[in-house]
Structures are given as structure tokens and as C-alpha cells.
mmCIF file of C-alpha atoms in Angstrom:
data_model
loop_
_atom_site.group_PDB
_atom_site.id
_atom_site.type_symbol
_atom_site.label_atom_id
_atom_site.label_comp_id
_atom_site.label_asym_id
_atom_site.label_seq_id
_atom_site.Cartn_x
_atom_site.Cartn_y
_atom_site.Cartn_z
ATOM 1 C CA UNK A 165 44.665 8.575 -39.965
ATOM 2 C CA UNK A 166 45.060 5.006 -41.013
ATOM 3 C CA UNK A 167 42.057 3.424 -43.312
ATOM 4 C CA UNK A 168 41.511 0.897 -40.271
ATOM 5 C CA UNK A 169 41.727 3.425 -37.893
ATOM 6 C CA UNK A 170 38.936 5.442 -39.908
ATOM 7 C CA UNK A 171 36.587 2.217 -40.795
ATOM 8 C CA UNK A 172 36.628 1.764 -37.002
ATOM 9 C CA UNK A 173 35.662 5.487 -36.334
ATOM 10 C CA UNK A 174 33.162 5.045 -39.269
ATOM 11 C CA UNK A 175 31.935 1.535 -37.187
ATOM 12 C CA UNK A 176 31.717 3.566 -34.023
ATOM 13 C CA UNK A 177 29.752 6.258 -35.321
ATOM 14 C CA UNK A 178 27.215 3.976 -37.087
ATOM 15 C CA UNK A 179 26.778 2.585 -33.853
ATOM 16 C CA UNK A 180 25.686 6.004 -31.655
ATOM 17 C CA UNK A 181 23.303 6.414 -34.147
ATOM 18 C CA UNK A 182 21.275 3.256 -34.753
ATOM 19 C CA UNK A 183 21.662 3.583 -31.130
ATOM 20 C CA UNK A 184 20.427 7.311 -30.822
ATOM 21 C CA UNK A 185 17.508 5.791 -33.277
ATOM 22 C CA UNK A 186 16.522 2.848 -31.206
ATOM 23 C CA UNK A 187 16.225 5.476 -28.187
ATOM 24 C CA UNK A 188 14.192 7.761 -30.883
ATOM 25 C CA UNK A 189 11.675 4.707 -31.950
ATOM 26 C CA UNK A 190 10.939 3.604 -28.252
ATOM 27 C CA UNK A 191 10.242 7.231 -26.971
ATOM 28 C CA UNK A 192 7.881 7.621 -30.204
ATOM 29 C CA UNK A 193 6.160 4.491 -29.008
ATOM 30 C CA UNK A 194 5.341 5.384 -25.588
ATOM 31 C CA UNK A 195 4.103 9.014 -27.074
ATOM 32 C CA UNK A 196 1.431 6.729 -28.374
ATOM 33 C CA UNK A 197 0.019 5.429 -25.246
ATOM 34 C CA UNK A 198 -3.083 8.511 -24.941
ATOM 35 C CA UNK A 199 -4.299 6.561 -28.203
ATOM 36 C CA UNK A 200 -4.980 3.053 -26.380
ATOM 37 C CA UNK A 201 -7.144 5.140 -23.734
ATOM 38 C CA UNK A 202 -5.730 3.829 -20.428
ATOM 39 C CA UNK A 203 -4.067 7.374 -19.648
ATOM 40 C CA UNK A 204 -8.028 8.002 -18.332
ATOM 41 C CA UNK A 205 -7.749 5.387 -15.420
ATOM 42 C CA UNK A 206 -7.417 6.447 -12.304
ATOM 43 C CA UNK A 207 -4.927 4.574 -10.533
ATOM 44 C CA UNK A 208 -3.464 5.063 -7.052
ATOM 45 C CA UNK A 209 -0.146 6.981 -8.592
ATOM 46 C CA UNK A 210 -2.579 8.912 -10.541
ATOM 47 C CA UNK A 211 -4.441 10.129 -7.871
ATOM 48 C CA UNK A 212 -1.010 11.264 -6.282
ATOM 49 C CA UNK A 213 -0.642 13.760 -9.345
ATOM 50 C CA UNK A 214 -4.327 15.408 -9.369
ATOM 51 C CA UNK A 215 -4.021 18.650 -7.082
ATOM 52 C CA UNK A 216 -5.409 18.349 -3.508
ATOM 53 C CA UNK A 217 -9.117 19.140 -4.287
ATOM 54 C CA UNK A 218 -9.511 16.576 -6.927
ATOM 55 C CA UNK A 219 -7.419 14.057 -5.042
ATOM 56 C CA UNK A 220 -9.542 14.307 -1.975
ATOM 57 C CA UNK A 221 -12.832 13.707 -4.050
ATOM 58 C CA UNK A 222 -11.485 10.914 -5.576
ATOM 59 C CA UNK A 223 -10.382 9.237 -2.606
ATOM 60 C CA UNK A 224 -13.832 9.977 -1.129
ATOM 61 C CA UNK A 225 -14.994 8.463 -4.238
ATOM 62 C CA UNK A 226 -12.900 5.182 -4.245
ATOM 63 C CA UNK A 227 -13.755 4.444 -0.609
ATOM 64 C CA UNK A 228 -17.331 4.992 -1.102
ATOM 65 C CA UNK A 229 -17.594 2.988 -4.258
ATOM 66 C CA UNK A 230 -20.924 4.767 -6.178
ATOM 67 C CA UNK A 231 -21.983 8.315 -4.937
ATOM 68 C CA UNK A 232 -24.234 11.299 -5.713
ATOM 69 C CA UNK A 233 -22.793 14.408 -5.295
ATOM 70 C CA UNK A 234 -24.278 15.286 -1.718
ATOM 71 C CA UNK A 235 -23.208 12.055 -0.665
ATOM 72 C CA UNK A 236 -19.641 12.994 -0.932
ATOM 73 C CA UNK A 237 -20.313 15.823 0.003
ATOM 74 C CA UNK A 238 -21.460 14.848 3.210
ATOM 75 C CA UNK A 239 -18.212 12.677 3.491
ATOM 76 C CA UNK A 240 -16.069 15.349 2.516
ATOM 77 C CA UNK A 241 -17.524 18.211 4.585
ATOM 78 C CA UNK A 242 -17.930 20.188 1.741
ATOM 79 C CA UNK A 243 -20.788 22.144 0.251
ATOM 80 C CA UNK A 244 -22.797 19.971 -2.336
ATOM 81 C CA UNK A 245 -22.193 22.668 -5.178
ATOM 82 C CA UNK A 246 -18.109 22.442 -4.943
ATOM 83 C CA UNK A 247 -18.351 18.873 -4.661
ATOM 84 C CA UNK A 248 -20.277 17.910 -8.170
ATOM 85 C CA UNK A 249 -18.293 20.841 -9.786
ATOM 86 C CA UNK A 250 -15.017 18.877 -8.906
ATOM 87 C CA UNK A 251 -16.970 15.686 -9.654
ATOM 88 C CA UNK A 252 -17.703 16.854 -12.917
ATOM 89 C CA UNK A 253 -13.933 18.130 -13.310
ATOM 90 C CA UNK A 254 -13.048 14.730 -12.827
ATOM 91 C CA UNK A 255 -15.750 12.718 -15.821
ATOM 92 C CA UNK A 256 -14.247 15.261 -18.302
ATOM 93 C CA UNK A 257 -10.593 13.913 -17.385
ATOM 94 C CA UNK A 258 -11.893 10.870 -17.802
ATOM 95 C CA UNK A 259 -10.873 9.466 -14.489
ATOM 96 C CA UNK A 260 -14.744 9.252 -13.365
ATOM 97 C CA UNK A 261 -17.946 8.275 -14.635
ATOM 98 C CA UNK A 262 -21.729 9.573 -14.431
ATOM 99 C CA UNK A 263 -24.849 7.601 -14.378
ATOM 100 C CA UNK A 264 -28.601 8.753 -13.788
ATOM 101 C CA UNK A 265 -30.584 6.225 -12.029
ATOM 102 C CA UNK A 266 -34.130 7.989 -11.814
ATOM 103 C CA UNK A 267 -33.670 11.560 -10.452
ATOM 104 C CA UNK A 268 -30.232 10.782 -8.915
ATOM 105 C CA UNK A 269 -27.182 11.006 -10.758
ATOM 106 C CA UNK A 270 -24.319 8.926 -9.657
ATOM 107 C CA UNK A 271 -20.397 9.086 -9.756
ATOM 108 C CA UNK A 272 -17.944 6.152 -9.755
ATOM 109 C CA UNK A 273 -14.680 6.118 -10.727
ATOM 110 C CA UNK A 274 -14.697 4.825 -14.509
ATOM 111 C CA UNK A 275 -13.227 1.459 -15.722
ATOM 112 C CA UNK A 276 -10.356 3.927 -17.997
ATOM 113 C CA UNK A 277 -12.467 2.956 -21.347
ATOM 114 C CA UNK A 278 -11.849 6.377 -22.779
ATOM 115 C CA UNK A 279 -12.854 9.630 -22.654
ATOM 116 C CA UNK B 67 -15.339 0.841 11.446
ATOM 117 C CA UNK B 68 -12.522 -1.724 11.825
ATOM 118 C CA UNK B 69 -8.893 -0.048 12.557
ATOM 119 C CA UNK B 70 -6.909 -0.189 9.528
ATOM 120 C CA UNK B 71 -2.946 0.113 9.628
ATOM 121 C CA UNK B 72 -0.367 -0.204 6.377
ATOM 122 C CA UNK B 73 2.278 -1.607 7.639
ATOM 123 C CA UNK B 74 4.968 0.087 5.484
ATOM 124 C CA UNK B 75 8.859 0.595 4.923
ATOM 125 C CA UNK B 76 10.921 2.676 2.353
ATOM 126 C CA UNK B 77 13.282 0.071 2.407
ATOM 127 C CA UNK B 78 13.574 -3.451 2.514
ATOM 128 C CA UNK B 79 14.639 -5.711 5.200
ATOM 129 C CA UNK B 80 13.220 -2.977 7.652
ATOM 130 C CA UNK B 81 11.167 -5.536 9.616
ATOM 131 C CA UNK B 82 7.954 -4.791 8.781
ATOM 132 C CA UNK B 83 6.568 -8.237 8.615
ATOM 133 C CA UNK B 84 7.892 -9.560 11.738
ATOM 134 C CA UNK B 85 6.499 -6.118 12.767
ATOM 135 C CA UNK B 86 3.138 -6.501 11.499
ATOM 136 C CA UNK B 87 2.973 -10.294 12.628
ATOM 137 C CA UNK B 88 3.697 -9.338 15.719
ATOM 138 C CA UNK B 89 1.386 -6.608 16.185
ATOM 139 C CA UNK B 90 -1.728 -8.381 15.050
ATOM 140 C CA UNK B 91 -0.865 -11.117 17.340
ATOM 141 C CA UNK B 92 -0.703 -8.467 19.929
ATOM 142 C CA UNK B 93 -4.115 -7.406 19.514
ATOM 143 C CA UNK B 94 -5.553 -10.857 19.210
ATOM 144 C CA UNK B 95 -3.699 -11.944 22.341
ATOM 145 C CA UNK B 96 -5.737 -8.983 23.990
ATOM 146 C CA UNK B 97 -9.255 -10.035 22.613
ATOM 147 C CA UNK B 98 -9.312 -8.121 19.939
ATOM 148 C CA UNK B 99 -10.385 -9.354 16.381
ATOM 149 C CA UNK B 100 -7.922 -8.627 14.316
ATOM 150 C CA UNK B 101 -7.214 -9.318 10.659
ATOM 151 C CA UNK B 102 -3.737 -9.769 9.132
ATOM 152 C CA UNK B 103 -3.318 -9.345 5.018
ATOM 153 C CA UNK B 104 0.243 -9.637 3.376
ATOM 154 C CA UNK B 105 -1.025 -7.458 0.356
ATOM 155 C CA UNK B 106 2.949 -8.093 -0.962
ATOM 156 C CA UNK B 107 2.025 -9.691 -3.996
ATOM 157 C CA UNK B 108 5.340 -8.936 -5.527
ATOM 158 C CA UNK B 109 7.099 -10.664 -2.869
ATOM 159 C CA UNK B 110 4.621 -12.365 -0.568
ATOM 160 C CA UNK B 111 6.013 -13.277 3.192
ATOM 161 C CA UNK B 112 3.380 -16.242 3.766
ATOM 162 C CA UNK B 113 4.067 -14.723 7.332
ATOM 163 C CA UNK B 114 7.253 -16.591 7.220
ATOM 164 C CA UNK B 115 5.547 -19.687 7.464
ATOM 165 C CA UNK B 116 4.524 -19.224 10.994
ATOM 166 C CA UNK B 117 0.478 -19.634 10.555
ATOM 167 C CA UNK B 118 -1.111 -22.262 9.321
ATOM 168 C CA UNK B 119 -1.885 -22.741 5.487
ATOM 169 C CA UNK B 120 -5.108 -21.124 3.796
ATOM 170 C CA UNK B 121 -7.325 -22.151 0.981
ATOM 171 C CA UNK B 122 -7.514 -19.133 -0.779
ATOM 172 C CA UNK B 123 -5.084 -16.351 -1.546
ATOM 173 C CA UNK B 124 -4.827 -12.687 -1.364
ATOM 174 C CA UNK B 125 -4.175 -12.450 -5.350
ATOM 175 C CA UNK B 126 -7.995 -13.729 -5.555
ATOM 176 C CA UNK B 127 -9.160 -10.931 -3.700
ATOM 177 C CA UNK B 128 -7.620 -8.619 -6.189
ATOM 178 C CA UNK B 129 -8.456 -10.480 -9.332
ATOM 179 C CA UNK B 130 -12.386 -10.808 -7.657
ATOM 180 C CA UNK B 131 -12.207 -14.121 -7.713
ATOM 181 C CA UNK B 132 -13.488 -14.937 -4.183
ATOM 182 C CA UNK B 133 -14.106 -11.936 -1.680
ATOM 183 C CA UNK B 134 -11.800 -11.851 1.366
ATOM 184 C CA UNK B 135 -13.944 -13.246 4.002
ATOM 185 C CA UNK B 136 -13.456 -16.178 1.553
ATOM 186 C CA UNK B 137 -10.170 -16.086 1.939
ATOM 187 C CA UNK B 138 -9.131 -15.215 5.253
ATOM 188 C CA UNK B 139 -9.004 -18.131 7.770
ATOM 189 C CA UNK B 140 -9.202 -18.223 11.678
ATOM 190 C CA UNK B 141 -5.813 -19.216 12.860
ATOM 191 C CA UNK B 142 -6.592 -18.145 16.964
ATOM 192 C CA UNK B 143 -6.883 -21.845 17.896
ATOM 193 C CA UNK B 144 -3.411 -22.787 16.813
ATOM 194 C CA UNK B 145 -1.924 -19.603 17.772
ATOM 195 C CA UNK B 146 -3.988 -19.709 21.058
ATOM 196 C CA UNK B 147 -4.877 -16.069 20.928
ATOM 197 C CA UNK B 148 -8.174 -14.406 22.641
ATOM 198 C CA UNK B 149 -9.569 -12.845 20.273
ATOM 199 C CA UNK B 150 -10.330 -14.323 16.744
ATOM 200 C CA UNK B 151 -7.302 -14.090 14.712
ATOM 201 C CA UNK B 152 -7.982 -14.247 10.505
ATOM 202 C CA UNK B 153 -4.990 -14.250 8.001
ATOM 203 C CA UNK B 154 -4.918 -14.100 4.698
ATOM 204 C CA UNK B 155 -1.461 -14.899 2.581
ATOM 205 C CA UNK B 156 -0.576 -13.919 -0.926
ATOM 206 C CA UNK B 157 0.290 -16.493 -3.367
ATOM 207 C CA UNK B 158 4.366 -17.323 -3.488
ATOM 208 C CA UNK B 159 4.044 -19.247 -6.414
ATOM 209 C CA UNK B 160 6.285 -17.591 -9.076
ATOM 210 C CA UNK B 161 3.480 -18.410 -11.901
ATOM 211 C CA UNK B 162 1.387 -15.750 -9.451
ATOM 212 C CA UNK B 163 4.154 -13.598 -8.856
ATOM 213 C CA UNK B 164 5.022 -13.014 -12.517
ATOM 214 C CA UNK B 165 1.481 -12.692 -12.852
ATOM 215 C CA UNK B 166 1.185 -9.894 -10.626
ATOM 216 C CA UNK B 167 3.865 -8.040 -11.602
ATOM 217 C CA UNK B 168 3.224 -7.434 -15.672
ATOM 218 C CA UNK B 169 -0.346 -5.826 -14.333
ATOM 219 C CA UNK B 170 -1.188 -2.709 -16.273
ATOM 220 C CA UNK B 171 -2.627 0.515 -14.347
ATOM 221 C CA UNK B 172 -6.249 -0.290 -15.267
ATOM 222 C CA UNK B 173 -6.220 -3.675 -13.160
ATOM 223 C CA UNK B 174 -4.194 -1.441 -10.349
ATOM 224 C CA UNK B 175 -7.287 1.109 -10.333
ATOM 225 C CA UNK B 176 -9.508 -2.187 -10.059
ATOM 226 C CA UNK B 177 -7.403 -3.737 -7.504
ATOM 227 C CA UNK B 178 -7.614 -0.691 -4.965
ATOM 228 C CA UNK B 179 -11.806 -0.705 -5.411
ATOM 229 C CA UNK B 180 -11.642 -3.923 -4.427
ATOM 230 C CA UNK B 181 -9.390 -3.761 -1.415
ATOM 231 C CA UNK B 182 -11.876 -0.886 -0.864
ATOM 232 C CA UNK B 183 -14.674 -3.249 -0.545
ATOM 233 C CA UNK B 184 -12.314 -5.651 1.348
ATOM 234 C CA UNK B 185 -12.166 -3.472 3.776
ATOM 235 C CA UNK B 186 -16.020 -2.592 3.849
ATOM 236 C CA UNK B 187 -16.746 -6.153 4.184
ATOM 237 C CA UNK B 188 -13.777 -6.727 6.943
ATOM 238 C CA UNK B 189 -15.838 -3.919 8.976
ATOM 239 C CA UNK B 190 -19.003 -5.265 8.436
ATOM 240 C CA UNK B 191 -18.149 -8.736 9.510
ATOM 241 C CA UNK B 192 -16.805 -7.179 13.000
ATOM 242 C CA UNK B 193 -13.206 -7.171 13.343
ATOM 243 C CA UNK B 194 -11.498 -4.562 14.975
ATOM 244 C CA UNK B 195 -8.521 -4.353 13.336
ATOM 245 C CA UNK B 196 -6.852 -4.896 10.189
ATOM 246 C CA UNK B 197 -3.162 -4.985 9.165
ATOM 247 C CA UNK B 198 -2.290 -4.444 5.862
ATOM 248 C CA UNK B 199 1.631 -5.578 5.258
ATOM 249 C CA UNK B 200 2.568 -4.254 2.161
ATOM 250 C CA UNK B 201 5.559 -3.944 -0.313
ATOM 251 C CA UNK B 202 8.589 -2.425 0.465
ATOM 252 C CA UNK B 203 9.340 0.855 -1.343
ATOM 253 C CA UNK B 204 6.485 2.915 -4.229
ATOM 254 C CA UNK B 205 4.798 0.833 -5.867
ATOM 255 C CA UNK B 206 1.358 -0.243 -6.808
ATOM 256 C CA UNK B 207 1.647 -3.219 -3.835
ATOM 257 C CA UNK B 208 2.586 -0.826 -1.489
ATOM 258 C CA UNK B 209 0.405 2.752 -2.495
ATOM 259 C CA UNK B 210 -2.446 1.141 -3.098
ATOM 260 C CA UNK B 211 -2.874 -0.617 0.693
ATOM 261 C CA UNK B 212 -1.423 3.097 1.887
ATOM 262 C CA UNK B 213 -4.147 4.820 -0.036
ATOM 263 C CA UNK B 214 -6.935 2.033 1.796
ATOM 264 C CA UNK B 215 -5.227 2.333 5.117
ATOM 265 C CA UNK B 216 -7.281 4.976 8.066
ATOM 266 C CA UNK B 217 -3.157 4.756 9.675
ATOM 267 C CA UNK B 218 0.325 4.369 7.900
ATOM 268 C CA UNK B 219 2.840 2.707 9.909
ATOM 269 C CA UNK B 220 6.485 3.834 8.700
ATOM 270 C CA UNK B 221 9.195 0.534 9.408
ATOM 271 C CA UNK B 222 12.464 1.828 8.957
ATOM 272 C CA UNK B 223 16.207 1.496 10.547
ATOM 273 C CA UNK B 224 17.705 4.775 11.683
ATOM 274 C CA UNK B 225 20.465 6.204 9.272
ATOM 275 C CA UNK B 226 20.672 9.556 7.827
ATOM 276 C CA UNK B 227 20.025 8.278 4.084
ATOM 277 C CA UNK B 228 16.749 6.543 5.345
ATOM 278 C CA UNK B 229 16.034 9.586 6.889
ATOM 279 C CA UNK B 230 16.155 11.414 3.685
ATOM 280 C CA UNK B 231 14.244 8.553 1.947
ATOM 281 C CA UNK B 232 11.760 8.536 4.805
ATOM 282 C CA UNK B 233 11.107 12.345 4.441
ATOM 283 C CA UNK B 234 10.041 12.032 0.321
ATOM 284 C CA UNK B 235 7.849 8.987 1.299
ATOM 285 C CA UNK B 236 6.136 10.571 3.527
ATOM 286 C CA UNK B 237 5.918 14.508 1.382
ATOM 287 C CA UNK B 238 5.214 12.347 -1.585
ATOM 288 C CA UNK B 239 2.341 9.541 -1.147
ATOM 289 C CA UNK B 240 1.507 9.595 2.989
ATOM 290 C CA UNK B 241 0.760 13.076 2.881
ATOM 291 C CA UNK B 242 -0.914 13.512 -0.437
ATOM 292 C CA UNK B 243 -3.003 10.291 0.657
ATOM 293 C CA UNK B 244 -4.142 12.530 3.807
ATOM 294 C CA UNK B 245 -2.920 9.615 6.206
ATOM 295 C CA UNK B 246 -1.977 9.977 9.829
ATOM 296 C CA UNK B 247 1.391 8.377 10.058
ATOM 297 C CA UNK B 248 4.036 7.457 12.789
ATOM 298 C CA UNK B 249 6.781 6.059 12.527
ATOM 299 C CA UNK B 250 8.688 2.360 14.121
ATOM 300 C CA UNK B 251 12.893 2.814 14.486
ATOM 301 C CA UNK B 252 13.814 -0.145 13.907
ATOM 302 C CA UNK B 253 16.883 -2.279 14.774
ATOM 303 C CA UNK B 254 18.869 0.842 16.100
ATOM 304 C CA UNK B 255 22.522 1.216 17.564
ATOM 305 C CA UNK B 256 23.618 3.566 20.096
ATOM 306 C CA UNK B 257 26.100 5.074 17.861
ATOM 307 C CA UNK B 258 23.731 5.830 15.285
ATOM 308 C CA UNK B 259 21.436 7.539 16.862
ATOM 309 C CA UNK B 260 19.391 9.501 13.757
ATOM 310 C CA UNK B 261 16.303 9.760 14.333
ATOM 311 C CA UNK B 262 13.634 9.017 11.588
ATOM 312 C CA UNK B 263 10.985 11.324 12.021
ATOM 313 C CA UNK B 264 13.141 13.939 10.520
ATOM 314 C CA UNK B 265 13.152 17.572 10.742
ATOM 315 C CA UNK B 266 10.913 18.151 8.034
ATOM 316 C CA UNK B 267 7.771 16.490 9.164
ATOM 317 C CA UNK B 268 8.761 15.629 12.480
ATOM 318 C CA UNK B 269 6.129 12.873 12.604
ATOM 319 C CA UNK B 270 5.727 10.751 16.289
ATOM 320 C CA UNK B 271 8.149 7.688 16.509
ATOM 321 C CA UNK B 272 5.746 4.992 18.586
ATOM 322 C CA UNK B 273 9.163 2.870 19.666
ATOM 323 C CA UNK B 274 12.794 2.680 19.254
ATOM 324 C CA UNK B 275 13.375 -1.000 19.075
ATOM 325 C CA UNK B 276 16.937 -2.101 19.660
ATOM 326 C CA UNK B 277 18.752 -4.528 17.161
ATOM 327 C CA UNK B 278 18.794 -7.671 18.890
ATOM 328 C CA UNK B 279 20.152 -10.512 17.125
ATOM 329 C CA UNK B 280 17.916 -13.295 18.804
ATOM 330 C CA UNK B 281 14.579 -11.704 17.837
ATOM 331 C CA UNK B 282 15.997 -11.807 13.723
ATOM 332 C CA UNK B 283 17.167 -15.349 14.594
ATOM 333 C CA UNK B 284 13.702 -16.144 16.250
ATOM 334 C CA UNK B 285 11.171 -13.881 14.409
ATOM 335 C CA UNK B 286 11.575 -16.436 11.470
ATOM 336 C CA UNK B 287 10.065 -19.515 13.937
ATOM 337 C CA UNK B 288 7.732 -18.044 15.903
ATOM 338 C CA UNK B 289 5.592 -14.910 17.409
ATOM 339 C CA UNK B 290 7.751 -13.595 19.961
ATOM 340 C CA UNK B 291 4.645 -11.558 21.962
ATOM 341 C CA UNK B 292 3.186 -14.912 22.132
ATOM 342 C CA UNK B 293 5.753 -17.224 22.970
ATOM 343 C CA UNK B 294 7.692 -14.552 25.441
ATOM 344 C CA UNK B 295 5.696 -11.670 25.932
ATOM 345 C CA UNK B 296 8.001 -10.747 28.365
ATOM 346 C CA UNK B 297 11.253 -10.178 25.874
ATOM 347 C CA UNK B 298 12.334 -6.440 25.414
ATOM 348 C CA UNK B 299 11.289 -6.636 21.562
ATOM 349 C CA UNK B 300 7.666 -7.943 22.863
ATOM 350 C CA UNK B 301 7.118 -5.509 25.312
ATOM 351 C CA UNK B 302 8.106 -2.833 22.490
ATOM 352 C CA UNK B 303 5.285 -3.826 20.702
ATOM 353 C CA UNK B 304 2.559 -4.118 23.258
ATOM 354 C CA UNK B 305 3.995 -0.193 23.816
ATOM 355 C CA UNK B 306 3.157 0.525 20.359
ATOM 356 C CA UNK B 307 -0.615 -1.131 20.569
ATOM 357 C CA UNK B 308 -0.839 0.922 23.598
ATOM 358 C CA UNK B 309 -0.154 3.838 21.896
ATOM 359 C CA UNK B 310 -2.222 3.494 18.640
ATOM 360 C CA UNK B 311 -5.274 2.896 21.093
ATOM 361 C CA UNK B 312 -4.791 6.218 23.049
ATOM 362 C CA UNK B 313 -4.392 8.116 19.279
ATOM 363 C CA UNK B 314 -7.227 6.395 17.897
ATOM 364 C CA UNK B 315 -9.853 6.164 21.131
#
């Protein structure tokens, strides 16, 4: 091997790995998205990825804007119970928030402000 | 509760919009009200140019600037239609394009409460139905009008790699979504006879519409159920409005 031949290869090499790097630094960048908090929203590809249960209280949640649990229940056909358990699955995810007005408490899906 | 169809396609170029135009003219030519939203902000129509201009634009209905019986506008009298006919366009400006696409997932999850409430307030105000045109393809443009939609309208052309495109649309957001969805062949041949609804799903196809190069010459100038409701292409669609009334009485 020539001493240009093995600068090049020496060139080349450099090259895969500040590109192997690069790939390395962006990757490590994008692991640090939970930090910013906006992995809690729940958008509409989000709600494709819950399992059916979740994603059908959700929906019911989105169209109806605020609910209480027996609200959605009523809109989901489901018993009252089931409904503020998933309900409550979904504020500790994040993807939904709780308010008590008076004796009612309320669900809405949150504004993805963090957990 | 107002009727509301997404007017969707996998692909591009499927003919949605000159679908969905045509459609909501259909049921305003019948005395229906009927409400017609290109929710494309990534690449808005403006319905082609065929209705008259607005005030207001889609885009402020998503950024809650104005709500959208602010924005829609009665176009009946010019189109000389029965039944009230509203529109609203989305903004083609690039500035609003741009705009719209470098939107994180938080505004997305505000957007879709809003259309939400669009919807509410479309219902509310009395019209019967309301056409969503969406983006081409998955994406936050198209999903999010899906996951608003009570009925998905599938645009696509026949072809066995649409089929297979068609099939993990439909397994992978109209399903999950819970949406009742059929399914528009659109510009077909003779020799390519595939048909869309696939084996998988096997979901109803509402028409087979022949590729006929005068309606892609003519569906850019004008609404071919209202200027020839007799053409083949016109009386396709009256067929499908037909249909979606029998499913949905």
C-alpha cells in the first residue's frame, strides 16, 4: 500500500466516523424529548397507540370536550366504575387532566404541561 | 347531529376534492344544508377556485382565532343550489402553509378539540351535513379530520399496490378510530380491474367511477352535478349520496 493510497483510507475512515458520531449526537438529542414534557399530549397519532379501551375513552373524551366519569360513561355504554378507572389510567399518563368543581370531578384531555 | 364525512385518500391525485366538491354540491342541490371544509392545510385546494372567495380561513379555526361559523360563507346563491351551501377554504398562502407545517404535537392535540367544537357548533347551527376534505396520506391534516369524522370516505384508483396501501390505512387509523368506512374506485380501467376493498377488510365500494378524461379536464372549471347532472361521473355521485342516506337513515 502506497502512503496516498493509505492517507486516503485514513480520510475515508475519519469520515464513517464523524459520520457514525453525528448519527450518535442526533439520536442522543431526540432521547431527550420526555424532559421538555410534550411526550404527555395527547395527539391524534397518540391516541392511535393507546390500546382499544383507553383509545375509546379518549375519543369519547375529545368529542365531548369536559366530562365526569358517568358522563362518558353514558356515551360509552359502559359501567361508570370501568370508565373513571380508565379515566384515571389516562391523568397518570399524563394524556388527561382532573378538576373538582363542587362535588363533581371533571376530565379533559390536558394541555401536555407535564405529568 | 349534522352528517359528518372525511373525505380521504392514501394517495394523492386520487380525486378526492373534485369528489368532495361534488358531493356537497350534491346534497345542497337536493335541499340539504351542507357544509364543505378543505381541512388540507398542508396543501389547501381553495376548491380549485370554483366558489367564491371567503373572509376568513380554515387555519383560523385551528389557531382559535375566529370560530367556524365565522368563517364559513354561504355560496348557494352563486352556485344556485337548494339548500344553503357554506364553504370554508384553507389559507394557500405559503407564509400559512409553512406555518402549518413546523406545528408541534401539542398544537395538533389543540387543533382536533377545536375541530371538535367545530363540529358541535356546525350541528348546532343546523346543517345537515358536513364534508371534511382532508390531506392526502397519515398525517396530522388528514388523522385528525378522520378521528372528527361520524363516516370515512376512502378516494382511491384501483391497482394492486393501492390496494395494499388501502388495507394498512384502513387496519391502522380507520379502524383504530372506530369509523364506518367505504370506499370510492376511482378513475378505473377495464383492464385493471382490482378491486379496493381488499380481501382483508372487504369494506363496501359505494361506486366504481370510470376514468373519463373530460370530467379531469372539466372538474378544474366547474361542478359537474350542477352544470350536467346528467353526465355518467354526476350520476355516480348522486348514486353515492343515495347510498350514504340508506346507511345512515
Amino acid at each position: 500500500m502506497t502512503d496516498n493510497s493509505s492517507t486516503e483510507e485514513m480520510i475515508r475512515l475519519l469520515r464513517e466516523i464523524s459520520g457514525k458520531l453525528d448519527r450518535i449526537l442526533i439520536q442522543g438529542s431526540s432521547d431527550n424529548e420526555p424532559d421538555d414534557g410534550i411526550l404527555d399530549v395527547l395527539d391524534v397519532m397518540t391516541l392511535l397507540t393507546l390500546p382499544d379501551h383507553l383509545r375509546t375513552t379518549a375519543t369519547a373524551l375529545f368529542e365531548l370536550g369536559s366530562a365526569t366519569a358517568d358522563e362518558l360513561a353514558e356515551r360509552t355504554n359502559k359501567e361508570r366504575a370501568v370508565e373513571s378507572n380508565y379515566l384515571n389510567q389516562l391523568v397518570r399518563m399524563g394524556h388527561v387532566a382532573k378538576n373538582r368543581k363542587g362535588r363533581k370531578v371533571y376530565f379533559s384531555i390536558g394541555e401536555g404541561l407535564g405529568k | 347531529m349534522a352528517l359528518t364525512i372525511a373525505v380521504h385518500s392514501y394517495k394523492g391525485g386520487s380525486g378526492k376534492t373534485s369528489f368532495a366538491i361534488n358531493l356537497a354540491s350534491a346534497y345542497a342541490s337536493v335541499g340539504k344544508s351542507v357544509c364543505l371544509l378543505d381541512v388540507d392545510l398542508k396543501a389547501p385546494s381553495s376548491f380549485n377556485y370554483l366558489l367564491p372567495e371567503a373572509k376568513h380561513w380554515v387555519n383560523d379555526i385551528f389557531e382559535g382565532r375566529y370560530g367556524v361559523m365565522d368563517v364559513i360563507k354561504d355560496v348557494s346563491k352563486e352556485m344556485g343550489t337548494k339548500g344553503a351551501f357554506y364553504v370554508g377554504y384553507s389559507n394557500p398562502d405559503i407564509l400559512a402553509v409553512r406555518e402549518v407545517s413546523s406545528k408541534d404535537r401539542k398544537w395538533q392535540s389543540k387543533a382536533l378539540k377545536l375541530l371538535m367544537t367545530a363540529k358541535r357548533d356546525l350541528s348546532d347551527a343546523g346543517i345537515d351535513v358536513v364534508i371534511l376534505d382532508t390531506g392526502a396520506g397519515v398525517d396530522f391534516t388528514s388523522v385528525n379530520a378522520i378521528a372528527v369524522a361520524d363516516y370515512v370516505i376512502s378516494v382511491g384508483r384501483p391497482g394492486a399496490s393501492r390496494q395494499r396501501s388501502m388495507e394498512q390505512v384502513i387496519g391502522g387509523v380507520y379502524m383504530p378510530l372506530d369509523k364506518d368506512c367505504y370506499i370510492i374506485e376511482n378513475m378505473c380501467h377495464n383492464d385493471n380491474p382490482t378491486d379496493l376493498s381488499g380481501k382483508k377488510f372487504d369494506l363496501p365500494v359505494l361506486a366504481s367511477i370510470p376514468c373519463m378524461c373530460d370530467v379531469a379536464v372539466r372538474c378544474d372549471n366547474e361542478v359537474l352535478v350542477l352544470t350536467e347532472p346528467d353526465h355518467s361521473f354526476s350520476k355516480k355521485i348522486y348514486d353515492v349520496m343515495e347510498s350514504l342516506d340508506k346507511i345512515t337513515s
